[in-house]
Tab-separated table of C-alpha atoms in Angstrom:
chain	number	residue	atom	x	y	z
A	1	MET	CA	4.327	-49.343	-33.697
A	2	THR	CA	4.069	-45.420	-32.265
A	3	GLU	CA	7.561	-43.476	-31.052
A	4	ARG	CA	7.583	-42.126	-27.713
A	5	PRO	CA	7.506	-37.767	-28.102
A	6	HIS	CA	11.028	-35.428	-27.010
A	7	THR	CA	8.188	-35.037	-23.726
A	8	PRO	CA	9.994	-33.876	-20.251
A	9	LEU	CA	10.269	-36.570	-17.579
A	10	ARG	CA	9.768	-34.762	-14.799
A	11	PRO	CA	9.968	-34.045	-12.007
A	12	LEU	CA	13.679	-35.462	-13.345
A	13	TRP	CA	13.030	-33.094	-17.049
A	14	LEU	CA	14.472	-35.056	-19.057
A	15	CYS	CA	13.660	-35.949	-22.436
A	16	ARG	CA	11.163	-39.156	-21.965
A	17	ARG	CA	12.857	-40.509	-25.284
A	18	CYS	CA	16.460	-39.366	-26.006
A	19	ALA	CA	17.343	-38.499	-22.045
A	20	ALA	CA	18.535	-35.069	-22.229
A	21	PRO	CA	17.403	-32.029	-20.704
A	22	TRP	CA	13.938	-31.413	-21.392
A	23	PRO	CA	13.712	-29.268	-24.375
A	24	CYS	CA	16.119	-31.300	-26.349
A	25	GLY	CA	16.267	-30.262	-30.139
A	26	SER	CA	13.241	-32.093	-31.107
A	27	ALA	CA	11.564	-30.450	-28.408
A	28	ARG	CA	12.219	-27.721	-29.584
A	29	LEU	CA	11.481	-27.663	-33.506
A	30	THR	CA	8.351	-29.075	-31.976
A	31	LEU	CA	7.798	-26.357	-29.237
A	32	LEU	CA	8.234	-23.936	-32.983
A	33	ARG	CA	5.715	-25.701	-34.572
A	34	GLU	CA	3.052	-25.921	-32.705
A	35	TYR	CA	3.308	-22.234	-31.553
A	36	ALA	CA	4.322	-20.928	-35.363
A	37	ASP	CA	1.262	-18.296	-35.076
A	38	ASN	CA	1.649	-17.670	-31.582
A	39	ARG	CA	5.322	-16.780	-30.193
A	40	VAL	CA	4.528	-15.327	-26.637
A	41	ALA	CA	1.917	-17.876	-26.050
A	42	LEU	CA	5.234	-20.344	-26.572
A	43	ILE	CA	7.390	-18.524	-24.166
A	44	ILE	CA	4.595	-17.461	-20.977
A	45	TYR	CA	4.278	-21.533	-21.789
A	46	LEU	CA	8.073	-22.008	-21.814
A	47	GLY	CA	7.941	-18.974	-19.377
A	48	GLY	CA	5.314	-21.604	-16.603
A	49	LEU	CA	7.503	-24.950	-17.776
A	50	LEU	CA	10.300	-22.976	-16.756
A	51	TYR	CA	9.210	-22.315	-12.692
A	52	GLU	CA	7.389	-25.879	-12.383
A	53	ALA	CA	10.404	-27.343	-13.256
A	54	THR	CA	12.870	-24.959	-10.792
A	55	GLU	CA	10.694	-26.566	-8.164
A	56	GLU	CA	11.246	-29.479	-8.734
A	57	LEU	CA	14.734	-30.007	-9.535
A	58	HIS	CA	15.350	-28.077	-5.586
A	59	THR	CA	12.666	-30.376	-4.058
A	60	LEU	CA	14.641	-33.755	-5.677
A	61	ASN	CA	18.244	-31.945	-5.190
A	62	PRO	CA	17.903	-29.620	-2.536
A	63	GLN	CA	21.681	-29.193	-1.601
A	64	GLU	CA	22.512	-27.406	-4.840
A	65	THR	CA	22.401	-24.336	-5.771
A	66	LEU	CA	20.760	-23.795	-9.434
A	67	ASP	CA	22.018	-21.502	-12.251
A	68	ALA	CA	19.379	-19.411	-13.211
A	69	GLY	CA	20.765	-18.916	-16.148
A	70	GLN	CA	21.754	-22.116	-18.091
A	71	LEU	CA	17.437	-22.846	-16.831
A	72	PHE	CA	16.702	-19.681	-18.132
A	73	ASP	CA	18.934	-20.358	-21.576
A	74	ARG	CA	17.555	-23.759	-21.907
A	75	PHE	CA	13.662	-22.899	-21.408
A	76	LEU	CA	13.495	-19.674	-22.937
A	77	GLY	CA	16.819	-18.407	-23.717
A	78	TRP	CA	17.188	-20.763	-27.445
A	79	HIS	CA	14.184	-20.026	-28.927
A	80	ARG	CA	15.809	-15.428	-29.892
A	81	SER	CA	17.702	-17.151	-32.307
A	82	ARG	CA	15.487	-17.484	-34.443
A	83	GLY	CA	12.939	-15.737	-36.603
């Protein structure tokens, strides 16, 4: 049996496998492996997803104010501590 990958369930932006906010820890590790030779491409990819997630999450709940800093850390900030 094939296990479900740690991909985003959109427009909720939760992990399809573990239901954690995406990118979850496993998704982050997978992304680091996939983009090991091109960190700039990883940042561009994640930046695009951050833009899409912000728009989709706002559309789901326009009354709620999104915390830009938390979304930044969730999508882009985590990679900085990696070598």
